[in-house]
Amino acid sequence: MKDLLLAVDVGSQSLRAALFDSGGRLTNLSRVSLAAPAAPRPGWAEQDPEHYWRALCTATRSLISDRVSARGRIAALALTGQRSTVINMGADGRPLRPAILWPDQRVLESRLSPLPWWWRLAFLAAGQGATVDYLRRQCELTWIAHHQPEVWAATHKVLLLSGYLHFRLTGAYRDAAAQQVGYLPFDHRRQRWAHRWNWKWPAVRVDPAMLPELVPTGEVLGELSETAARDCGLPAGLPVVASAGDKACEALGAGCLDPAAACLSFGTQASVLINTRKYFEPIRLLPAFPAAVPGWHAPEVTVVRGFWMVSWFRDQFAAAEAAAARRQGRRPEAIIDEWLETVEPGALGLMLQPYWGGGLRFPGVEAKGAVIGFGAAHGRAHLYRAIIEGLCYALRDGLERIERKSARIGLLRVAGGAAASDAVVQIAADVMRRPAERLQVSEASALGAAINAAVATGLHSGYPEAVAAMCRTERRFEPDPDRARLYDRLYRRVYRKLYPRLRGLYREIRAVTGYP
């Protein structure tokens, strides 16, 4: 009986292989830590693509070794994970250079090759010439073509990390349409490669033959090859289903099929998004990415470093406590989460703007982090609470941007590692002034991929039926009226004014120091 679903979730810090049954219950989980990215220069982030494949094989083999009887019950495999990680492949099927990861901040400073005159004229008339040039400078492929022309000349295929792993699994250059998030000539509205006359082709200097075939979400992308089956410890011929990126899968795994419910992702990259049939851009020129529901869209606003800042704070300000927690067999974050209860809401006026990683259209590539309001009474616990509150302020800003293009959002579903903290979820509910529900399954992104596999293999007849059967919440957090009023005043009177007033100074910092 084929009644189990295997989901692989490639995160920024770990890779997880998860087995779910058709009722959405997590029956087994295997986690492999990923090595920290290499940073040849400040702001860069690179990784050997083979590292991800080895981690995937280790995770799946460990998963099956724990439950050997489950091997023959797996109906399909679906892959999700980090987006915007670019890999150049040679004609021999091997990577030509390390993958450029999504947090990478390199920018092409040299002169751009000109676009065809008709596109230059059109962008000039629309007042978008500077914006298009900015996007081209951010594109990893533009940087490689200029700085590593020998790599670009030898490039046979350009793949995102999902495309690379799908190639290793099936031996075919196919990828899920809903995982095309990055600087590629992709038509987000129609969820396919852009028309051959689209300006994006000359802008990124890529040829259509260099890109993989796209498979719609929820369809079988291929079968596990004999070689991959041996490496992964799985049955050859296992169906591999096209899923979506991690944030889109989290929203599906959170059961957000109604645009009135938003998914808050408390992961390394924090985000707020909804699932909707309607295409709209929450921020001008920031496309709505594909949802994990076929043909739907997932308008999203992200905070690039997000809850990575918790790890940053732990390592910089609570290393001794984290080491003690590990010796006790506790999660290091559990100790510093207790500090949140020792500090009043508002952190005695300490306010934090969580732009440790900048952004593209939100807030802007020049953005940096800021903390204001320091006084003699403040300590580590105040700073930690200011971090959590600042992240929630940024997500509320994103939520309101989505609402302006959609409708009132009345419910939050919270996913990601930091969602395990009662205090963090309560702060989110208070800052955003609406109820927040925590999921019963912590691996929401993997669950979303498993839902894709369940529908593709017929274990459920459709997405509403699959969500009803597989998605459950554990606890509901109601906003406290007094705390919500305090946070609302701080958000409107202080937080929203920080970036406009500091933006010019951030640009001066970059002009003087050159970082990043």
Short mmCIF file of C-alpha atoms in Angstrom, two decimals:
data_model
loop_
_atom_site.label_atom_id
_atom_site.label_comp_id
_atom_site.label_asym_id
_atom_site.label_seq_id
_atom_site.Cartn_x
_atom_site.Cartn_y
_atom_site.Cartn_z
CA MET A 1 0.00 0.00 0.00
CA LYS A 2 1.46 3.36 -1.11
CA ASP A 3 0.23 5.63 1.69
CA LEU A 4 3.31 7.65 2.73
CA LEU A 5 4.66 10.88 1.25
CA LEU A 6 8.33 11.87 1.29
CA ALA A 7 9.11 15.60 1.39
CA VAL A 8 12.63 17.04 1.21
CA ASP A 9 13.07 20.61 2.47
CA VAL A 10 16.41 22.29 1.73
CA GLY A 11 16.76 25.13 4.20
CA SER A 12 19.55 27.62 4.73
CA GLN A 13 20.98 25.92 7.81
CA SER A 14 19.76 22.33 7.46
CA LEU A 15 18.17 19.86 5.06
CA ARG A 16 15.20 17.83 6.30
CA ALA A 17 13.65 14.67 4.92
CA ALA A 18 10.16 14.07 6.29
CA LEU A 19 7.66 11.23 5.96
CA PHE A 20 3.96 12.10 6.23
CA ASP A 21 0.89 9.91 6.07
CA SER A 22 -2.25 10.95 4.18
CA GLY A 23 -3.63 12.51 7.36
CA GLY A 24 -0.73 14.96 7.55
CA ARG A 25 0.92 13.23 10.51
CA LEU A 26 4.72 13.40 10.57
CA THR A 27 5.80 9.78 10.95
CA ASN A 28 9.56 10.28 10.72
CA LEU A 29 12.06 13.10 10.26
CA SER A 30 15.76 13.19 9.45
CA ARG A 31 17.77 16.41 9.68
CA VAL A 32 21.27 17.10 8.30
CA SER A 33 23.07 20.32 9.18
CA LEU A 34 24.47 22.30 6.26
CA ALA A 35 27.90 23.89 6.29
CA ALA A 36 28.02 27.66 6.54
CA PRO A 37 28.32 29.32 3.11
CA ALA A 38 31.72 30.49 1.95
CA ALA A 39 32.20 34.26 1.81
CA PRO A 40 35.17 34.99 -0.50
CA ARG A 41 34.34 38.68 -0.02
CA PRO A 42 32.14 40.52 2.49
CA GLY A 43 28.48 40.15 1.53
CA TRP A 44 29.05 37.12 -0.72
CA ALA A 45 27.56 33.67 -0.07
CA GLU A 46 28.59 30.55 -2.03
CA GLN A 47 28.25 26.80 -1.55
CA ASP A 48 29.35 23.65 -3.39
CA PRO A 49 26.16 22.26 -5.04
CA GLU A 50 27.38 18.73 -4.31
CA HIS A 51 27.12 19.53 -0.60
CA TYR A 52 23.33 19.75 -0.94
CA TRP A 53 23.13 16.46 -2.83
CA ARG A 54 25.23 14.65 -0.23
CA ALA A 55 23.02 16.08 2.52
CA LEU A 56 19.88 14.94 0.69
CA CYS A 57 21.21 11.40 0.31
CA THR A 58 22.31 11.27 3.95
CA ALA A 59 18.90 12.48 5.13
CA THR A 60 16.84 10.05 3.04
CA ARG A 61 19.03 7.06 3.87
CA SER A 62 18.84 7.89 7.58
CA LEU A 63 15.06 8.35 7.33
CA ILE A 64 14.55 4.93 5.75
CA SER A 65 17.05 3.12 7.97
CA ASP A 66 14.91 4.16 10.96
CA ARG A 67 11.78 2.74 9.29
CA VAL A 68 12.80 0.09 6.76
CA SER A 69 9.21 -1.10 6.37
CA ALA A 70 8.20 2.36 5.12
CA ARG A 71 10.41 2.15 2.02
CA GLY A 72 7.88 0.30 -0.09
CA ARG A 73 4.96 2.43 1.13
CA ILE A 74 6.23 5.75 -0.25
CA ALA A 75 3.87 7.01 -2.94
CA ALA A 76 6.00 9.94 -4.16
CA LEU A 77 8.78 12.38 -3.35
CA ALA A 78 8.37 16.17 -3.49
CA LEU A 79 11.13 18.74 -3.07
CA THR A 80 10.94 22.24 -1.62
CA GLY A 81 13.48 24.63 -0.14
CA GLN A 82 15.48 27.79 -0.48
CA ARG A 83 14.99 29.91 -3.57
CA SER A 84 17.16 32.17 -5.75
CA THR A 85 20.27 29.98 -5.46
CA VAL A 86 21.91 29.83 -8.89
CA ILE A 87 24.04 27.02 -10.37
CA ASN A 88 25.90 27.00 -13.71
CA MET A 89 26.08 23.52 -15.23
CA GLY A 90 28.55 22.26 -17.81
CA ALA A 91 27.71 19.97 -20.71
CA ASP A 92 28.98 17.02 -18.65
CA GLY A 93 26.24 17.56 -16.06
CA ARG A 94 28.61 18.96 -13.43
CA PRO A 95 28.57 22.40 -11.78
CA LEU A 96 31.13 24.82 -13.19
CA ARG A 97 31.49 26.93 -10.06
CA PRO A 98 30.05 27.17 -6.54
CA ALA A 99 26.37 28.05 -6.31
CA ILE A 100 25.58 31.70 -5.57
CA LEU A 101 23.14 31.61 -2.66
CA TRP A 102 20.09 33.78 -2.07
CA PRO A 103 21.66 36.00 0.68
CA ASP A 104 24.55 36.96 -1.65
CA GLN A 105 24.81 40.75 -2.03
CA ARG A 106 27.30 41.11 -4.89
CA VAL A 107 26.41 43.76 -7.44
CA LEU A 108 27.86 44.33 -10.90
CA GLU A 109 29.60 47.69 -10.68
CA SER A 110 30.95 47.70 -14.24
CA ARG A 111 29.20 49.15 -17.25
CA LEU A 112 26.22 47.14 -18.48
CA SER A 113 25.98 45.92 -22.04
CA PRO A 114 23.20 47.96 -23.70
CA LEU A 115 19.75 46.52 -24.29
CA PRO A 116 18.25 46.73 -27.81
CA TRP A 117 17.40 50.33 -28.64
CA TRP A 118 13.64 49.73 -28.69
CA TRP A 119 13.67 48.47 -25.11
CA ARG A 120 15.87 51.36 -23.97
CA LEU A 121 13.42 53.79 -25.56
CA ALA A 122 10.42 52.05 -23.96
CA PHE A 123 11.96 52.09 -20.49
CA LEU A 124 13.03 55.71 -20.89
CA ALA A 125 9.48 56.68 -21.85
CA ALA A 126 8.09 54.79 -18.84
CA GLY A 127 10.65 56.28 -16.48
CA GLN A 128 11.91 52.78 -15.57
CA GLY A 129 15.40 52.84 -17.06
CA ALA A 130 17.17 53.15 -13.70
CA THR A 131 15.04 50.39 -12.17
CA VAL A 132 15.80 47.96 -15.00
CA ASP A 133 19.53 48.72 -14.75
CA TYR A 134 19.35 48.14 -11.00
CA LEU A 135 17.73 44.72 -11.49
CA ARG A 136 20.32 43.75 -14.09
CA ARG A 137 23.15 44.69 -11.73
CA GLN A 138 21.66 42.43 -9.05
CA CYS A 139 21.45 39.45 -11.43
CA GLU A 140 23.98 36.71 -10.64
CA LEU A 141 24.22 35.67 -14.30
CA THR A 142 25.14 39.20 -15.37
CA TRP A 143 27.92 39.21 -12.78
CA ILE A 144 29.24 35.80 -13.90
CA ALA A 145 29.16 36.76 -17.58
CA HIS A 146 31.24 39.85 -16.84
CA HIS A 147 33.68 38.59 -14.19
CA GLN A 148 33.97 34.92 -15.18
CA PRO A 149 33.50 34.85 -18.97
CA GLU A 150 35.14 31.41 -19.20
CA VAL A 151 32.46 29.99 -16.87
CA TRP A 152 29.71 31.71 -18.82
CA ALA A 153 31.06 30.43 -22.15
CA ALA A 154 31.08 26.85 -20.79
CA THR A 155 27.59 27.08 -19.24
CA HIS A 156 25.25 24.48 -20.72
CA LYS A 157 22.37 24.96 -18.30
CA VAL A 158 21.41 27.56 -15.73
CA LEU A 159 19.54 25.99 -12.82
CA LEU A 160 18.21 27.06 -9.48
CA LEU A 161 19.00 24.73 -6.58
CA SER A 162 15.65 22.97 -7.05
CA GLY A 163 16.47 22.34 -10.70
CA TYR A 164 19.90 20.96 -9.79
CA LEU A 165 18.47 18.54 -7.22
CA HIS A 166 15.67 17.50 -9.57
CA PHE A 167 18.36 16.77 -12.17
CA ARG A 168 20.28 14.64 -9.68
CA LEU A 169 17.09 12.80 -8.72
CA THR A 170 15.71 12.12 -12.21
CA GLY A 171 18.56 12.70 -14.67
CA ALA A 172 16.41 15.22 -16.62
CA TYR A 173 16.68 18.99 -16.84
CA ARG A 174 13.19 19.66 -15.50
CA ASP A 175 12.13 21.91 -12.65
CA ALA A 176 8.90 22.97 -10.97
CA ALA A 177 7.40 26.15 -12.42
CA ALA A 178 6.53 27.32 -8.91
CA GLN A 179 10.18 27.25 -7.85
CA GLN A 180 11.36 29.88 -10.33
CA VAL A 181 12.14 32.67 -7.91
CA GLY A 182 15.20 34.63 -8.96
CA TYR A 183 16.67 36.79 -11.71
CA LEU A 184 15.48 34.70 -14.64
CA PRO A 185 13.25 35.49 -17.68
CA PHE A 186 10.16 34.11 -15.99
CA ASP A 187 6.58 35.28 -16.57
CA HIS A 188 5.20 35.39 -13.02
CA ARG A 189 1.66 36.11 -14.08
CA ARG A 190 1.45 33.08 -16.41
CA GLN A 191 4.02 30.98 -14.50
CA ARG A 192 6.12 29.98 -17.49
CA TRP A 193 9.24 31.21 -19.26
CA ALA A 194 8.72 34.66 -20.72
CA HIS A 195 7.83 35.14 -24.38
CA ARG A 196 10.93 35.08 -26.56
CA TRP A 197 10.50 38.79 -27.35
CA ASN A 198 10.44 39.78 -23.67
CA TRP A 199 13.12 42.24 -22.51
CA LYS A 200 14.25 39.86 -19.75
CA TRP A 201 16.09 37.62 -22.23
CA PRO A 202 18.64 40.21 -23.40
CA ALA A 203 18.71 41.72 -19.91
CA VAL A 204 20.15 38.55 -18.32
CA ARG A 205 21.93 37.37 -21.49
CA VAL A 206 20.57 33.85 -21.22
CA ASP A 207 19.39 31.68 -24.11
CA PRO A 208 16.13 29.68 -23.80
CA ALA A 209 18.03 26.43 -24.44
CA MET A 210 20.05 27.04 -21.26
CA LEU A 211 16.97 26.78 -19.02
CA PRO A 212 15.17 23.63 -17.81
CA GLU A 213 11.75 22.47 -18.92
CA LEU A 214 9.12 23.71 -16.48
CA VAL A 215 6.51 21.37 -14.99
CA PRO A 216 3.31 22.75 -13.42
CA THR A 217 2.91 22.47 -9.66
CA GLY A 218 1.33 19.23 -8.49
CA GLU A 219 2.28 17.18 -11.56
CA VAL A 220 4.81 14.35 -11.78
CA LEU A 221 8.13 15.81 -12.88
CA GLY A 222 9.97 12.53 -13.39
CA GLU A 223 10.98 9.27 -11.75
CA LEU A 224 13.88 8.48 -9.44
CA SER A 225 16.75 7.17 -11.54
CA GLU A 226 18.65 3.97 -10.75
CA THR A 227 21.76 5.95 -9.78
CA ALA A 228 19.84 8.35 -7.53
CA ALA A 229 17.93 5.45 -5.96
CA ARG A 230 21.20 3.80 -4.92
CA ASP A 231 22.54 7.06 -3.52
CA CYS A 232 19.34 7.93 -1.64
CA GLY A 233 18.36 4.46 -0.47
CA LEU A 234 14.96 4.79 -2.14
CA PRO A 235 13.12 2.67 -4.74
CA ALA A 236 14.01 3.35 -8.36
CA GLY A 237 11.08 4.67 -10.36
CA LEU A 238 9.61 6.56 -7.39
CA PRO A 239 7.51 9.47 -8.76
CA VAL A 240 9.07 12.89 -8.19
CA VAL A 241 6.38 15.58 -7.98
CA ALA A 242 6.77 19.26 -8.91
CA SER A 243 6.19 21.34 -5.79
CA ALA A 244 7.09 24.96 -4.96
CA GLY A 245 9.55 27.13 -3.03
CA ASP A 246 9.75 26.95 0.74
CA LYS A 247 7.63 30.01 1.53
CA ALA A 248 4.85 28.98 -0.87
CA CYS A 249 4.86 25.45 0.59
CA GLU A 250 4.71 26.86 4.12
CA ALA A 251 1.58 28.81 3.20
CA LEU A 252 -0.01 25.63 1.80
CA GLY A 253 1.14 23.55 4.77
CA ALA A 254 -0.38 26.22 7.03
CA GLY A 255 -3.72 25.64 5.34
CA CYS A 256 -3.95 29.18 3.91
CA LEU A 257 -6.32 28.64 0.99
CA ASP A 258 -8.32 31.79 1.82
CA PRO A 259 -6.67 35.20 1.12
CA ALA A 260 -8.09 36.39 4.44
CA ALA A 261 -5.54 34.15 6.20
CA ALA A 262 -1.85 35.07 5.96
CA CYS A 263 1.14 32.86 6.62
CA LEU A 264 3.90 34.32 8.79
CA SER A 265 7.15 32.50 8.16
CA PHE A 266 9.47 32.78 11.17
CA GLY A 267 12.49 31.29 9.43
CA THR A 268 15.99 32.42 8.49
CA GLN A 269 14.27 34.66 5.96
CA ALA A 270 11.09 35.97 7.57
CA SER A 271 8.08 36.66 5.37
CA VAL A 272 4.38 37.32 5.23
CA LEU A 273 2.32 36.01 2.29
CA ILE A 274 -1.13 34.91 1.20
CA ASN A 275 -2.45 32.47 -1.40
CA THR A 276 -4.76 34.01 -3.97
CA ARG A 277 -6.09 33.41 -7.46
CA LYS A 278 -5.56 37.12 -8.20
CA TYR A 279 -2.18 38.35 -9.43
CA PHE A 280 -0.92 41.57 -7.87
CA GLU A 281 2.39 43.06 -6.77
CA PRO A 282 2.47 43.91 -3.06
CA ILE A 283 5.32 46.31 -3.79
CA ARG A 284 5.68 47.92 -7.20
CA LEU A 285 7.93 45.84 -9.48
CA LEU A 286 8.15 43.07 -6.87
CA PRO A 287 6.30 40.19 -8.58
CA ALA A 288 3.90 37.84 -6.86
CA PHE A 289 5.68 34.50 -6.81
CA PRO A 290 3.92 31.24 -7.76
CA ALA A 291 1.92 29.58 -5.01
CA ALA A 292 2.07 25.89 -4.16
CA VAL A 293 -1.50 25.61 -5.47
CA PRO A 294 -1.53 25.20 -9.27
CA GLY A 295 -2.18 28.49 -11.06
CA TRP A 296 -2.43 30.51 -7.84
CA HIS A 297 -0.13 33.32 -6.73
CA ALA A 298 1.59 34.06 -3.42
CA PRO A 299 2.15 37.82 -2.95
CA GLU A 300 4.91 38.05 -0.37
CA VAL A 301 6.98 40.60 1.53
CA THR A 302 10.20 39.38 3.16
CA VAL A 303 12.71 40.49 5.76
CA VAL A 304 15.92 39.13 4.27
CA ARG A 305 17.79 38.09 7.42
CA GLY A 306 14.65 37.60 9.50
CA PHE A 307 14.94 35.17 12.37
CA TRP A 308 18.57 34.58 11.48
CA MET A 309 18.90 37.54 13.83
CA VAL A 310 17.99 35.25 16.74
CA SER A 311 21.03 33.10 15.93
CA TRP A 312 23.11 36.26 15.52
CA PHE A 313 22.01 37.53 18.94
CA ARG A 314 22.59 34.12 20.55
CA ASP A 315 26.14 33.88 19.20
CA GLN A 316 27.08 37.49 19.93
CA PHE A 317 25.40 38.05 23.30
CA ALA A 318 24.46 34.69 24.82
CA ALA A 319 27.17 32.22 23.82
CA ALA A 320 27.73 30.96 27.36
CA GLU A 321 24.02 30.39 27.96
CA ALA A 322 23.68 28.62 24.60
CA ALA A 323 26.59 26.30 25.46
CA ALA A 324 24.99 25.49 28.84
CA ALA A 325 21.67 24.72 27.16
CA ARG A 326 23.35 22.28 24.76
CA ARG A 327 25.04 20.49 27.67
CA GLN A 328 21.59 20.14 29.28
CA GLY A 329 20.10 18.77 26.07
CA ARG A 330 17.94 21.88 25.62
CA ARG A 331 17.41 24.04 22.57
CA PRO A 332 19.73 27.08 22.99
CA GLU A 333 16.99 29.48 21.87
CA ALA A 334 14.75 28.23 24.70
CA ILE A 335 16.91 29.98 27.31
CA ILE A 336 16.97 33.38 25.63
CA ASP A 337 13.24 33.09 24.89
CA GLU A 338 12.74 33.09 28.67
CA TRP A 339 14.34 36.55 28.73
CA LEU A 340 11.37 37.91 26.78
CA GLU A 341 9.16 37.45 29.83
CA THR A 342 11.52 39.54 31.99
CA VAL A 343 11.10 42.69 29.87
CA GLU A 344 7.98 44.83 29.49
CA PRO A 345 6.43 45.21 26.01
CA GLY A 346 8.19 48.01 24.17
CA ALA A 347 11.56 47.11 25.76
CA LEU A 348 11.69 50.41 27.70
CA GLY A 349 11.68 52.34 24.45
CA LEU A 350 14.40 50.36 22.68
CA MET A 351 13.42 50.17 18.98
CA LEU A 352 15.07 48.06 16.30
CA GLN A 353 14.88 48.19 12.51
CA PRO A 354 15.73 44.62 11.36
CA TYR A 355 17.41 45.34 8.04
CA TRP A 356 20.56 43.34 8.73
CA GLY A 357 20.45 42.09 5.15
CA GLY A 358 19.00 44.95 3.12
CA GLY A 359 16.56 44.05 0.37
CA LEU A 360 15.68 44.58 -3.27
CA ARG A 361 12.49 46.57 -3.50
CA PHE A 362 11.71 46.35 0.22
CA PRO A 363 13.18 48.21 1.94
CA GLY A 364 16.05 48.86 -0.50
CA VAL A 365 19.53 47.60 -1.22
CA GLU A 366 21.10 50.40 0.83
CA ALA A 367 19.18 49.50 4.01
CA LYS A 368 21.05 48.60 7.17
CA GLY A 369 20.01 47.70 10.69
CA ALA A 370 19.44 50.32 13.37
CA VAL A 371 18.75 50.37 17.10
CA ILE A 372 17.62 53.56 18.82
CA GLY A 373 16.54 54.54 22.32
CA PHE A 374 19.43 53.02 24.28
CA GLY A 375 19.73 54.01 27.93
CA ALA A 376 21.54 52.90 31.07
CA ALA A 377 18.63 50.67 32.06
CA HIS A 378 18.91 48.47 28.97
CA GLY A 379 20.58 45.07 28.92
CA ARG A 380 20.75 41.98 26.74
CA ALA A 381 17.15 40.99 27.41
CA HIS A 382 15.91 44.39 26.24
CA LEU A 383 17.90 44.09 23.03
CA TYR A 384 16.51 40.60 22.40
CA ARG A 385 12.95 41.75 22.92
CA ALA A 386 13.61 44.72 20.60
CA ILE A 387 14.80 42.27 17.92
CA ILE A 388 11.60 40.20 18.11
CA GLU A 389 9.40 43.29 18.21
CA GLY A 390 11.31 44.88 15.32
CA LEU A 391 10.86 41.78 13.16
CA CYS A 392 7.14 41.80 13.92
CA TYR A 393 6.90 45.52 13.05
CA ALA A 394 8.56 44.80 9.69
CA LEU A 395 6.17 41.91 9.01
CA ARG A 396 3.20 44.09 9.95
CA ASP A 397 4.42 46.65 7.41
CA GLY A 398 4.47 43.87 4.79
CA LEU A 399 1.04 42.64 5.87
CA GLU A 400 -0.46 46.09 5.41
CA ARG A 401 1.11 46.41 1.96
CA ILE A 402 -0.55 43.14 0.93
CA GLU A 403 -3.88 44.23 2.41
CA ARG A 404 -3.86 47.46 0.38
CA LYS A 405 -3.91 45.35 -2.82
CA SER A 406 -6.18 42.58 -1.54
CA ALA A 407 -8.62 42.55 1.37
CA ARG A 408 -8.61 42.60 5.15
CA ILE A 409 -6.54 39.76 6.61
CA GLY A 410 -8.16 38.53 9.78
CA LEU A 411 -6.04 35.52 10.76
CA LEU A 412 -2.34 34.69 10.95
CA ARG A 413 -0.93 31.17 10.63
CA VAL A 414 2.61 31.02 12.01
CA ALA A 415 5.30 28.64 10.74
CA GLY A 416 9.08 28.35 11.00
CA GLY A 417 11.55 27.59 13.77
CA ALA A 418 10.80 30.62 15.97
CA ALA A 419 7.09 29.71 15.98
CA ALA A 420 7.95 27.14 18.67
CA SER A 421 8.20 30.02 21.16
CA ASP A 422 4.92 30.99 22.86
CA ALA A 423 6.35 34.41 23.68
CA VAL A 424 7.37 35.14 20.08
CA VAL A 425 3.98 34.15 18.65
CA GLN A 426 2.18 36.22 21.31
CA ILE A 427 4.28 39.27 20.42
CA ALA A 428 3.35 38.76 16.75
CA ALA A 429 -0.35 38.63 17.63
CA ASP A 430 -0.05 41.76 19.78
CA VAL A 431 1.99 43.77 17.23
CA MET A 432 -0.30 42.83 14.32
CA ARG A 433 -3.50 43.11 16.38
CA ARG A 434 -5.06 39.90 15.12
CA PRO A 435 -5.13 36.26 16.25
CA ALA A 436 -2.22 34.00 15.41
CA GLU A 437 -2.44 30.23 15.16
CA ARG A 438 0.52 27.91 15.53
CA LEU A 439 0.58 24.75 13.45
CA GLN A 440 0.54 21.28 14.92
CA VAL A 441 3.35 20.19 12.56
CA SER A 442 6.51 22.25 12.83
CA GLU A 443 7.71 21.25 9.35
CA ALA A 444 5.11 23.32 7.48
CA SER A 445 7.12 23.71 4.28
CA ALA A 446 7.67 19.96 4.03
CA LEU A 447 3.97 19.41 4.73
CA GLY A 448 3.07 21.73 1.84
CA ALA A 449 5.29 19.68 -0.49
CA ALA A 450 3.68 16.49 0.84
CA ILE A 451 0.25 17.94 0.01
CA ASN A 452 1.43 18.46 -3.59
CA ALA A 453 2.53 14.81 -3.67
CA ALA A 454 -0.74 13.63 -2.11
CA VAL A 455 -2.85 15.34 -4.77
CA ALA A 456 -0.53 14.29 -7.63
CA THR A 457 -0.73 10.63 -6.64
CA GLY A 458 -4.47 10.63 -5.93
CA LEU A 459 -4.26 10.11 -2.17
CA HIS A 460 -6.51 13.18 -2.03
CA SER A 461 -8.85 14.33 -4.78
CA GLY A 462 -7.91 18.01 -4.63
CA TYR A 463 -6.27 20.76 -2.60
CA PRO A 464 -9.28 21.68 -0.42
CA GLU A 465 -9.69 18.01 0.52
CA ALA A 466 -5.95 17.58 1.18
CA VAL A 467 -5.74 20.71 3.33
CA ALA A 468 -8.81 19.69 5.32
CA ALA A 469 -7.31 16.27 5.99
CA MET A 470 -3.65 17.19 6.53
CA CYS A 471 -3.46 20.68 8.11
CA ARG A 472 -4.16 21.24 11.80
CA THR A 473 -3.38 24.00 14.28
CA GLU A 474 -2.08 23.43 17.80
CA ARG A 475 -2.85 26.68 19.62
CA ARG A 476 -4.47 30.06 19.03
CA PHE A 477 -2.97 33.28 20.45
CA GLU A 478 -5.33 36.23 20.88
CA PRO A 479 -3.90 39.77 20.90
CA ASP A 480 -3.87 41.47 24.30
CA PRO A 481 -5.73 44.82 23.95
CA ASP A 482 -3.37 46.85 26.16
CA ARG A 483 -0.19 45.53 24.57
CA ALA A 484 -1.71 45.90 21.10
CA ARG A 485 -2.45 49.60 21.75
CA LEU A 486 1.11 50.21 22.98
CA TYR A 487 2.64 48.48 19.97
CA ASP A 488 0.32 50.33 17.60
CA ARG A 489 1.52 53.69 18.91
CA LEU A 490 5.19 52.66 18.68
CA TYR A 491 4.68 51.27 15.19
CA ARG A 492 2.92 54.33 13.80
CA ARG A 493 4.76 57.08 15.67
CA VAL A 494 8.29 55.64 15.65
CA TYR A 495 8.94 52.50 13.61
CA ARG A 496 7.41 53.64 10.31
CA LYS A 497 9.43 56.87 10.45
CA LEU A 498 12.82 55.21 10.98
CA TYR A 499 13.65 54.11 7.46
CA PRO A 500 12.63 57.31 5.62
CA ARG A 501 14.79 59.35 8.01
CA LEU A 502 17.79 57.00 7.95
CA ARG A 503 17.80 56.08 4.27
CA GLY A 504 20.11 58.90 3.22
CA LEU A 505 22.56 58.07 6.00
CA TYR A 506 22.63 54.42 4.93
CA ARG A 507 23.64 55.54 1.44
CA GLU A 508 26.41 57.69 2.88
CA ILE A 509 27.71 54.74 4.93
CA ARG A 510 27.89 52.63 1.78
CA ALA A 511 29.56 55.43 -0.19
CA VAL A 512 32.25 55.87 2.48
CA THR A 513 32.90 52.22 3.43
CA GLY A 514 31.93 50.36 0.24
CA TYR A 515 30.14 47.70 2.31
CA PRO A 516 28.51 45.51 1.09
#
